Amino acid sequence: MQVAIALFPKATILDAIGPYQVFAGVPDAEVVVCAAWKGRVSDAGGRVHIDVEHTFDDVPEPDVLLVPGGNVTRQMTHDDPILDWIRSAHEHTIYTASVCTGALLLAAAGLLRGRRATTHGVAYDALREYGAEPIEQRVVFQDRIVTGAGVSAGIDLALEIAARLSGPEVAQSIQLSLEYDPQPPFDAGSPTNAPQAVMNRLQSMVSLWQSPQRRRPVGSVGRVSAEEVASDGQAVER
């Protein structure tokens, strides 16, 4: 069984690496990280780099396709090589999946029209523009299309797919190997639970990272305020 995890510049790394860690534990699964071009792919902050050895053309018929998200996905929904790959590969998949705003790429590829789907809470309206029905749920299965909520939901999504492919005991063994036993310090991890002040702060962050980023000159000294932290955890420098 082949699992293809897509990458692209400025992707949110945990969206991809969380599921990768789960799928790597599925017996007889070949996990392939791929991108439009071979070579180095960097995250939004330009601090984490992954050497990608396979292009989308190398994995035309994966059994599982997974697309991560990132602030940049809104800019990729019009004419990006990943869209053609999603459309083509989806014809052969057992499951086609997205994490966080990766759902916008599935939607832009025409896969979510008229379907229930989830994404990061700040992207519900954007998803609705493609004819999808956004719902606040950790993981949503619609036939063989699977969408996950924001970032950390990718681990849950991958475990649920692993359970359907290889059985609950295999998925539970993988979960135990990761000691994935969430006990968050705050009950603020979803739009429903988060206090309004926290939601307002997040919206301010979203507005910030949608505006042109201001870069601090190399060697300069300065502090990054809480308002200048992007929603994917990356600091916006000034």
XYZ file of N, CA, C and O in Angstrom, residues 61-225:
660
model
N -0.608 6.981 -8.759
C -1.751 6.198 -8.307
C -1.575 5.728 -6.858
O -1.575 4.529 -6.571
N -1.463 6.638 -5.914
C -1.312 6.216 -4.519
C -2.619 5.646 -3.972
O -3.712 5.969 -4.460
N -2.491 4.780 -2.978
C -3.695 4.247 -2.315
C -4.284 5.268 -1.354
O -5.496 5.343 -1.177
N -3.407 6.024 -0.717
C -3.838 7.109 0.175
C -3.092 8.370 -0.250
O -1.877 8.365 -0.414
N -3.824 9.446 -0.425
C -3.259 10.743 -0.785
C -3.574 11.698 0.353
O -4.719 11.785 0.808
N -2.564 12.408 0.825
C -2.799 13.360 1.908
C -2.168 14.711 1.571
O -1.003 14.777 1.184
N -2.965 15.762 1.727
C -2.520 17.124 1.445
C -2.544 17.932 2.737
O -3.598 18.037 3.376
N -1.414 18.497 3.145
C -1.387 19.346 4.335
C -1.901 20.743 4.019
O -2.236 21.055 2.870
N -1.939 21.583 5.034
C -2.366 22.958 4.832
C -1.238 23.936 5.077
O -0.070 23.573 5.112
N -1.623 25.170 5.242
C -0.666 26.255 5.453
C -1.302 27.553 5.013
O -2.263 27.555 4.236
N -0.783 28.646 5.513
C -1.332 29.942 5.138
C -1.308 30.157 3.626
O -2.131 30.877 3.070
N -0.369 29.503 2.964
C -0.161 29.726 1.534
C -1.216 29.054 0.655
O -1.312 29.360 -0.538
N -2.010 28.154 1.201
C -2.937 27.389 0.356
C -3.932 28.277 -0.375
O -4.356 27.954 -1.488
N -4.305 29.403 0.227
C -5.248 30.306 -0.447
C -4.668 30.835 -1.754
O -5.411 31.167 -2.673
N -3.348 30.933 -1.818
C -2.700 31.422 -3.029
C -2.491 30.313 -4.057
O -2.104 30.583 -5.193
N -2.743 29.068 -3.656
C -2.484 27.928 -4.534
C -3.750 27.386 -5.192
O -3.689 26.408 -5.933
N -4.894 28.005 -4.924
C -6.157 27.425 -5.352
C -6.544 27.752 -6.788
O -7.603 27.325 -7.250
N -5.730 28.511 -7.504
C -6.106 28.909 -8.861
C -5.362 28.118 -9.937
O -5.981 27.539 -10.819
N -4.061 28.079 -9.849
C -3.288 27.409 -10.910
C -1.990 26.880 -10.323
O -0.928 27.462 -10.518
N -2.085 25.779 -9.608
C -0.903 25.184 -8.987
C -0.810 23.723 -9.431
O -1.846 23.044 -9.565
N 0.400 23.200 -9.652
C 0.555 21.812 -10.106
C -0.099 20.787 -9.187
O -0.500 19.714 -9.654
N -0.239 21.108 -7.912
C -0.808 20.136 -6.988
C -2.274 19.850 -7.316
O -2.770 18.747 -7.056
N -2.963 20.799 -7.909
C -4.394 20.612 -8.198
C -4.609 19.525 -9.247
O -5.479 18.660 -9.094
N -3.819 19.548 -10.318
C -3.938 18.512 -11.346
C -3.588 17.142 -10.773
O -4.218 16.139 -11.115
N -2.569 17.095 -9.915
C -2.187 15.817 -9.302
C -3.300 15.281 -8.413
O -3.613 14.086 -8.451
N -3.922 16.151 -7.630
C -5.025 15.716 -6.772
C -6.149 15.123 -7.613
O -6.671 14.043 -7.313
N -6.533 15.825 -8.668
C -7.628 15.341 -9.514
C -7.295 13.980 -10.132
O -8.136 13.062 -10.139
N -6.092 13.860 -10.654
C -5.694 12.627 -11.336
C -5.526 11.472 -10.360
O -6.050 10.370 -10.585
N -4.806 11.713 -9.270
C -4.534 10.636 -8.316
C -5.795 10.191 -7.592
O -5.940 9.013 -7.235
N -6.726 11.112 -7.385
C -7.970 10.775 -6.675
C -8.759 9.672 -7.368
O -9.483 8.916 -6.724
N -8.589 9.571 -8.658
C -9.308 8.527 -9.398
C -8.890 7.128 -8.962
O -9.616 6.153 -9.204
N -7.732 7.000 -8.311
C -7.191 5.683 -7.971
C -7.104 5.427 -6.462
O -6.772 4.312 -6.061
N -7.383 6.417 -5.658
C -7.150 6.271 -4.217
C -8.225 5.457 -3.507
O -9.368 5.379 -3.956
N -7.815 4.883 -2.397
C -8.783 4.338 -1.441
C -9.304 5.479 -0.588
O -10.501 5.584 -0.334
N -8.376 6.343 -0.154
C -8.746 7.543 0.598
C -7.947 8.733 0.078
O -6.738 8.636 -0.139
N -8.648 9.838 -0.127
C -8.033 11.112 -0.434
C -8.293 12.022 0.747
O -9.449 12.226 1.127
N -7.223 12.558 1.344
C -7.370 13.248 2.621
C -6.676 14.607 2.630
O -5.752 14.864 1.852
N -7.131 15.450 3.542
C -6.492 16.743 3.755
C -6.450 17.036 5.246
O -7.252 16.521 6.020
N -5.499 17.859 5.618
C -5.387 18.339 6.993
C -5.436 19.854 6.961
O -4.823 20.490 6.095
N -6.185 20.437 7.875
C -6.245 21.896 8.023
C -6.688 22.536 6.701
O -7.617 22.058 6.055
N -6.022 23.601 6.278
C -6.437 24.291 5.059
C -6.032 23.559 3.792
O -6.267 24.063 2.685
N -5.482 22.372 3.933
C -5.317 21.510 2.767
C -6.658 21.211 2.125
O -6.747 20.899 0.930
N -7.740 21.334 2.913
C -9.088 21.124 2.373
C -9.397 22.122 1.274
O -10.169 21.820 0.343
N -8.818 23.306 1.336
C -9.045 24.293 0.274
C -8.488 23.810 -1.055
O -9.026 24.120 -2.119
N -7.414 23.033 -1.003
C -6.836 22.489 -2.234
C -7.697 21.357 -2.781
O -7.886 21.247 -3.997
N -8.238 20.517 -1.898
C -9.189 19.500 -2.376
C -10.407 20.175 -2.991
O -10.910 19.743 -4.031
N -10.872 21.241 -2.349
C -12.050 21.951 -2.846
C -11.758 22.613 -4.186
O -12.572 22.541 -5.119
N -10.586 23.241 -4.299
C -10.225 23.898 -5.555
C -10.050 22.901 -6.686
O -10.244 23.234 -7.860
N -9.721 21.665 -6.333
C -9.598 20.604 -7.334
C -10.956 20.023 -7.711
O -11.040 19.143 -8.575
N -12.008 20.507 -7.069
C -13.365 20.089 -7.420
C -13.885 18.877 -6.673
O -14.919 18.313 -7.046
N -13.223 18.494 -5.577
C -13.591 17.254 -4.892
C -14.628 17.443 -3.791
O -15.231 16.468 -3.345
N -14.847 18.677 -3.333
C -15.684 18.862 -2.138
C -17.029 19.522 -2.406
O -17.803 19.736 -1.460
N -17.328 19.838 -3.627
C -18.600 20.500 -3.903
C -19.770 19.607 -3.475
O -19.868 18.444 -3.867
N -20.654 20.173 -2.662
C -21.814 19.441 -2.177
C -21.516 18.446 -1.070
O -22.400 17.695 -0.663
N -20.300 18.447 -0.568
C -19.903 17.495 0.478
C -19.677 18.201 1.809
O -19.273 19.357 1.853
N -19.901 17.479 2.869
C -19.539 17.952 4.200
C -18.030 17.807 4.362
O -17.450 16.807 3.950
N -17.406 18.787 4.969
C -15.959 18.753 5.136
C -15.567 19.654 6.293
O -16.338 20.513 6.726
N -14.352 19.443 6.781
C -13.850 20.312 7.833
C -12.481 20.848 7.447
O -11.843 20.373 6.492
N -12.044 21.848 8.183
C -10.762 22.495 7.959
C -10.448 23.283 9.216
O -11.134 23.140 10.236
N -9.428 24.118 9.181
C -9.162 25.001 10.318
C -10.351 25.941 10.503
O -10.970 26.378 9.529
N -10.667 26.253 11.752
C -11.840 27.070 12.040
C -11.861 28.425 11.372
O -12.936 28.976 11.114
N -10.695 28.980 11.058
C -10.661 30.295 10.428
C -10.901 30.216 8.922
O -10.989 31.253 8.260
N -11.026 29.012 8.377
C -11.153 28.858 6.921
C -12.513 28.306 6.500
O -12.687 27.936 5.336
N -13.476 28.261 7.420
C -14.797 27.742 7.056
C -15.419 28.530 5.903
O -15.973 27.956 4.962
N -15.361 29.852 5.983
C -15.976 30.677 4.933
C -15.296 30.450 3.592
O -15.969 30.374 2.551
N -13.973 30.334 3.605
C -13.248 30.084 2.352
C -13.646 28.745 1.758
O -13.796 28.608 0.535
N -13.840 27.744 2.608
C -14.243 26.421 2.126
C -15.655 26.465 1.560
O -15.947 25.839 0.530
N -16.509 27.233 2.192
C -17.903 27.342 1.736
C -17.981 27.944 0.341
O -18.889 27.619 -0.441
N -17.044 28.804 -0.006
C -17.049 29.436 -1.323
C -16.884 28.430 -2.457
O -17.238 28.718 -3.600
N -16.365 27.243 -2.135
C -16.189 26.201 -3.151
C -17.359 25.210 -3.184
O -17.288 24.179 -3.840
N -18.415 25.551 -2.476
C -19.596 24.694 -2.513
C -19.587 23.565 -1.510
O -20.465 22.697 -1.550
N -18.622 23.563 -0.591
C -18.586 22.549 0.454
C -19.439 22.995 1.633
O -19.796 24.171 1.758
N -19.765 22.046 2.498
C -20.533 22.346 3.708
C -19.611 22.182 4.911
O -19.403 21.071 5.391
N -19.031 23.274 5.406
C -18.090 23.160 6.525
C -18.800 22.763 7.814
O -19.881 23.287 8.119
N -18.213 21.836 8.545
C -18.747 21.463 9.842
C -17.598 21.419 10.844
O -16.467 21.093 10.499
N -17.919 21.770 12.078
C -16.902 21.770 13.128
C -16.802 20.363 13.711
O -17.553 19.970 14.598
N -15.879 19.609 13.171
C -15.674 18.222 13.585
C -14.207 17.887 13.386
O -13.553 18.407 12.472
N -13.670 17.040 14.237
C -12.239 16.744 14.197
C -11.849 16.063 12.886
O -10.880 16.454 12.243
N -12.585 15.052 12.487
C -12.325 14.327 11.236
C -13.668 14.040 10.571
O -14.617 13.633 11.245
N -13.738 14.249 9.285
C -14.979 14.012 8.547
C -14.713 13.046 7.400
O -13.856 13.308 6.542
N -15.438 11.935 7.381
C -15.387 10.981 6.268
C -16.606 11.219 5.384
O -17.741 11.227 5.862
N -16.380 11.414 4.101
C -17.429 11.462 3.097
C -17.035 10.486 2.008
O -16.245 10.817 1.119
N -17.580 9.272 2.107
C -17.148 8.186 1.232
C -15.632 8.005 1.400
O -15.159 7.741 2.478
N -14.854 8.210 0.348
C -13.409 8.008 0.451
C -12.629 9.316 0.538
O -11.411 9.329 0.420
N -13.339 10.428 0.752
C -12.683 11.710 0.989
C -12.717 11.992 2.487
O -13.769 11.935 3.120
N -11.552 12.300 3.042
C -11.432 12.508 4.482
C -10.793 13.872 4.717
O -9.735 14.169 4.153
N -11.426 14.686 5.531
C -10.863 15.989 5.858
C -10.661 16.096 7.357
O -11.464 15.587 8.144
N -9.580 16.750 7.748
C -9.267 16.933 9.155
C -9.288 18.410 9.513
O -9.054 19.277 8.665
N -9.550 18.701 10.764
C -9.554 20.079 11.244
C -8.116 20.596 11.307
O -7.225 20.055 10.666
N -7.886 21.617 12.104
C -6.592 22.271 12.101
C -5.429 21.450 12.625
O -5.528 20.790 13.651
N -4.348 21.459 11.917
C -2.998 21.010 12.266
C -2.952 19.685 13.026
O -2.729 18.635 12.436
N -3.131 19.716 14.352
C -2.965 18.502 15.158
C -3.998 17.438 14.831
O -3.792 16.253 15.132
N -5.112 17.824 14.199
C -6.137 16.848 13.818
C -5.607 15.855 12.801
O -6.217 14.792 12.602
N -4.488 16.167 12.162
C -3.914 15.234 11.196
C -3.544 13.907 11.822
O -3.612 12.861 11.165
N -3.153 13.907 13.093
C -2.824 12.654 13.774
C -4.078 11.814 13.943
O -4.075 10.607 13.681
N -5.164 12.439 14.373
C -6.435 11.722 14.517
C -6.892 11.156 13.180
O -7.333 10.005 13.087
N -6.806 11.987 12.146
C -7.219 11.559 10.803
C -6.427 10.334 10.352
O -7.006 9.350 9.883
N -5.125 10.381 10.519
C -4.288 9.264 10.073
C -4.579 8.000 10.869
O -4.588 6.893 10.319
N -4.825 8.131 12.160
C -5.156 6.956 12.980
C -6.480 6.333 12.540
O -6.614 5.108 12.496
N -7.454 7.190 12.196
C -8.742 6.649 11.750
C -8.607 5.947 10.403
O -9.218 4.896 10.169
N -7.812 6.508 9.512
C -7.584 5.841 8.226
C -6.840 4.527 8.446
O -7.175 3.496 7.848
N -5.827 4.536 9.308
C -5.074 3.317 9.602
C -5.979 2.230 10.162
O -5.840 1.042 9.824
N -6.918 2.617 11.007
C -7.848 1.643 11.585
C -8.727 1.016 10.513
O -9.002 -0.192 10.545
N -9.162 1.794 9.550
C -10.022 1.275 8.489
C -9.245 0.411 7.503
O -9.812 -0.518 6.910
N -7.965 0.711 7.341
C -7.154 -0.057 6.401
C -6.580 -1.327 7.015
O -6.517 -2.367 6.356
N -6.152 -1.240 8.268
C -5.409 -2.351 8.878
C -6.027 -2.873 10.163
O -5.481 -3.797 10.765
N -7.128 -2.295 10.595
C -7.802 -2.780 11.792
C -7.527 -1.915 13.011
O -6.469 -1.274 13.118
N -8.486 -1.881 13.956
C -8.351 -1.038 15.147
C -7.136 -1.353 16.000
O -6.526 -0.444 16.571
N -6.770 -2.640 16.104
C -5.633 -2.982 16.966
C -4.327 -2.410 16.421
O -3.466 -1.961 17.191
N -4.183 -2.435 15.106
C -2.982 -1.846 14.505
C -2.942 -0.351 14.791
O -1.915 0.207 15.206
N -4.072 0.324 14.591
C -4.121 1.766 14.827
C -3.855 2.089 16.297
O -3.135 3.038 16.615
N -4.410 1.283 17.175
C -4.191 1.524 18.602
C -2.735 1.273 18.988
O -2.181 1.972 19.853
N -2.108 0.292 18.358
C -0.694 0.030 18.626
C 0.167 1.204 18.189
O 1.125 1.586 18.870
N -0.173 1.774 17.024
C 0.556 2.952 16.557
C 0.349 4.112 17.524
O 1.293 4.818 17.894
N -0.892 4.299 17.955
C -1.185 5.367 18.913
C -0.375 5.186 20.191
O 0.202 6.154 20.724
N -0.301 3.965 20.669
C 0.461 3.700 21.886
C 1.950 3.921 21.669
O 2.644 4.462 22.542
N 2.448 3.543 20.488
C 3.875 3.737 20.213
C 4.237 5.218 20.223
O 5.363 5.596 20.571
N 3.277 6.066 19.850
C 3.497 7.511 19.862
C 3.164 8.132 21.216
O 3.400 9.333 21.424
N 2.597 7.307 22.114
C 2.059 7.808 23.383
C 1.187 9.030 23.125
O 1.285 10.073 23.789
N 0.325 8.868 22.136
C -0.583 9.949 21.771
C -1.780 9.906 22.709
O -2.730 9.159 22.505
N -1.709 10.694 23.748
C -2.716 10.710 24.809
C -2.969 12.165 25.185
O -2.535 12.638 26.239
N -3.655 12.910 24.315
C -3.757 14.365 24.491
C -4.347 14.786 25.833
O -5.408 14.307 26.248
N -3.636 15.652 26.479
C -4.106 16.270 27.719
C -3.704 17.745 27.667
O -2.812 18.177 28.381
N -4.355 18.514 26.819
C -3.944 19.904 26.607
C -4.085 20.736 27.881
O -4.975 20.495 28.692
N -3.207 21.706 28.039
C -3.247 22.536 29.244
C -4.434 23.482 29.296
O -4.784 23.969 30.367
N -5.056 23.737 28.129
C -6.188 24.660 28.078
C -7.314 24.049 27.253
O -7.063 23.324 26.295
N -8.535 24.376 27.606
C -9.690 23.932 26.834
C -10.035 25.032 25.836
O -11.061 25.698 25.936
N -9.127 25.235 24.882
C -9.296 26.327 23.915
C -8.895 25.875 22.517
O -8.467 26.684 21.697
N -9.055 24.579 22.239
C -8.554 24.038 20.989
C -9.540 23.983 19.850
O -9.226 23.443 18.787
N -10.742 24.548 20.023
C -11.714 24.559 18.936
C -12.518 25.843 19.012
O -12.587 26.485 20.070
N -13.135 26.248 17.899
C -13.943 27.472 17.922
C -15.048 27.432 18.965
O -15.419 28.471 19.510
N -15.572 26.260 19.254
C -16.646 26.144 20.238
C -16.144 26.365 21.654
O -16.803 27.026 22.469
N -14.963 25.824 21.964
C -14.460 25.870 23.333
C -13.682 27.137 23.658
O -13.611 27.543 24.821
N -13.073 27.737 22.679
C -12.188 28.876 22.933
C -12.969 30.091 23.430
O -14.025 30.424 22.882
N -12.458 30.781 24.438
C -13.086 32.031 24.886
C -13.095 33.057 23.759
O -12.236 33.033 22.870
N -14.053 33.965 23.797
C -14.186 34.944 22.727
C -12.934 35.800 22.580
O -12.529 36.146 21.464
N -12.292 36.131 23.693
C -11.074 36.945 23.621
C -9.977 36.212 22.855
O -9.199 36.829 22.117
N -9.915 34.885 23.027
C -8.913 34.092 22.318
C -9.250 34.033 20.830
O -8.362 34.127 19.969
N -10.539 33.881 20.520
C -10.959 33.887 19.108
C -10.619 35.231 18.452
O -10.149 35.282 17.312
N -10.839 36.315 19.183
C -10.519 37.638 18.635
C -9.027 37.767 18.355
O -8.617 38.325 17.339
N -8.217 37.243 19.271
C -6.768 37.306 19.082
C -6.359 36.501 17.851
O -5.499 36.921 17.072
N -6.982 35.329 17.676
C -6.664 34.508 16.512
C -7.028 35.237 15.230
O -6.273 35.213 14.248
N -8.177 35.879 15.211
C -8.573 36.620 14.017
C -7.583 37.736 13.706
O -7.286 38.025 12.539
N -7.028 38.358 14.755
C -6.007 39.381 14.546
C -4.756 38.776 13.931
O -4.121 39.370 13.053
N -4.406 37.578 14.397
C -3.256 36.877 13.824
C -3.486 36.597 12.342
O -2.601 36.792 11.510
N -4.703 36.126 12.028
C -5.023 35.796 10.639
C -4.888 37.034 9.756
O -4.301 36.987 8.674
N -5.413 38.151 10.228
C -5.295 39.397 9.459
C -3.838 39.774 9.256
O -3.450 40.273 8.196
N -3.016 39.495 10.278
C -1.601 39.835 10.187
C -0.898 39.019 9.127
O -0.176 39.548 8.284
N -1.095 37.682 9.151
C -0.343 36.887 8.183
C -0.919 36.928 6.781
O -0.298 36.502 5.822
N -2.097 37.514 6.629
C -2.614 37.720 5.280
C -2.092 39.015 4.666
O -2.197 39.226 3.466
N -1.500 39.879 5.495
C -0.916 41.117 4.991
C 0.548 40.868 4.667
O 1.128 39.875 5.107
N 1.182 41.748 3.881
C 2.603 41.563 3.556
C 3.439 41.488 4.824
O 3.272 42.280 5.740
N 4.328 40.512 4.878
C 5.173 40.344 6.053
C 6.290 41.377 6.050
O 6.880 41.672 5.015
N 6.572 41.892 7.242
C 7.660 42.852 7.394
C 8.856 42.133 7.978
O 8.773 41.557 9.060
N 9.980 42.154 7.289
C 11.177 41.430 7.699
C 12.133 42.330 8.466
O 12.356 43.474 8.088
N 12.690 41.812 9.543
C 13.699 42.516 10.312
C 15.045 42.376 9.636
O 15.410 41.289 9.212
N 15.813 43.451 9.482
C 17.145 43.341 8.860
C 18.009 42.349 9.600
O 17.923 42.220 10.815
N 18.847 41.634 8.859
C 19.731 40.651 9.459
C 20.615 41.325 10.497
O 21.217 42.382 10.247
N 20.681 40.723 11.685
C 21.532 41.245 12.733
C 20.859 42.268 13.619
O 21.440 42.702 14.614
N 19.633 42.683 13.275
C 18.958 43.664 14.113
C 18.413 43.005 15.355
O 18.232 41.795 15.422
N 18.114 43.807 16.350
C 17.616 43.290 17.613
C 16.189 43.740 17.784
O 15.854 44.900 17.558
N 15.330 42.825 18.197
C 13.938 43.176 18.421
C 13.175 42.001 18.982
O 13.638 40.874 18.928
N 12.027 42.291 19.547
C 11.188 41.249 20.122
C 9.947 41.087 19.263
O 9.436 42.049 18.685
N 9.438 39.871 19.217
C 8.225 39.579 18.457
C 7.067 39.532 19.428
O 7.083 38.781 20.399
N 6.061 40.361 19.211
C 4.923 40.405 20.121
C 3.994 39.232 19.875
O 4.051 38.562 18.848
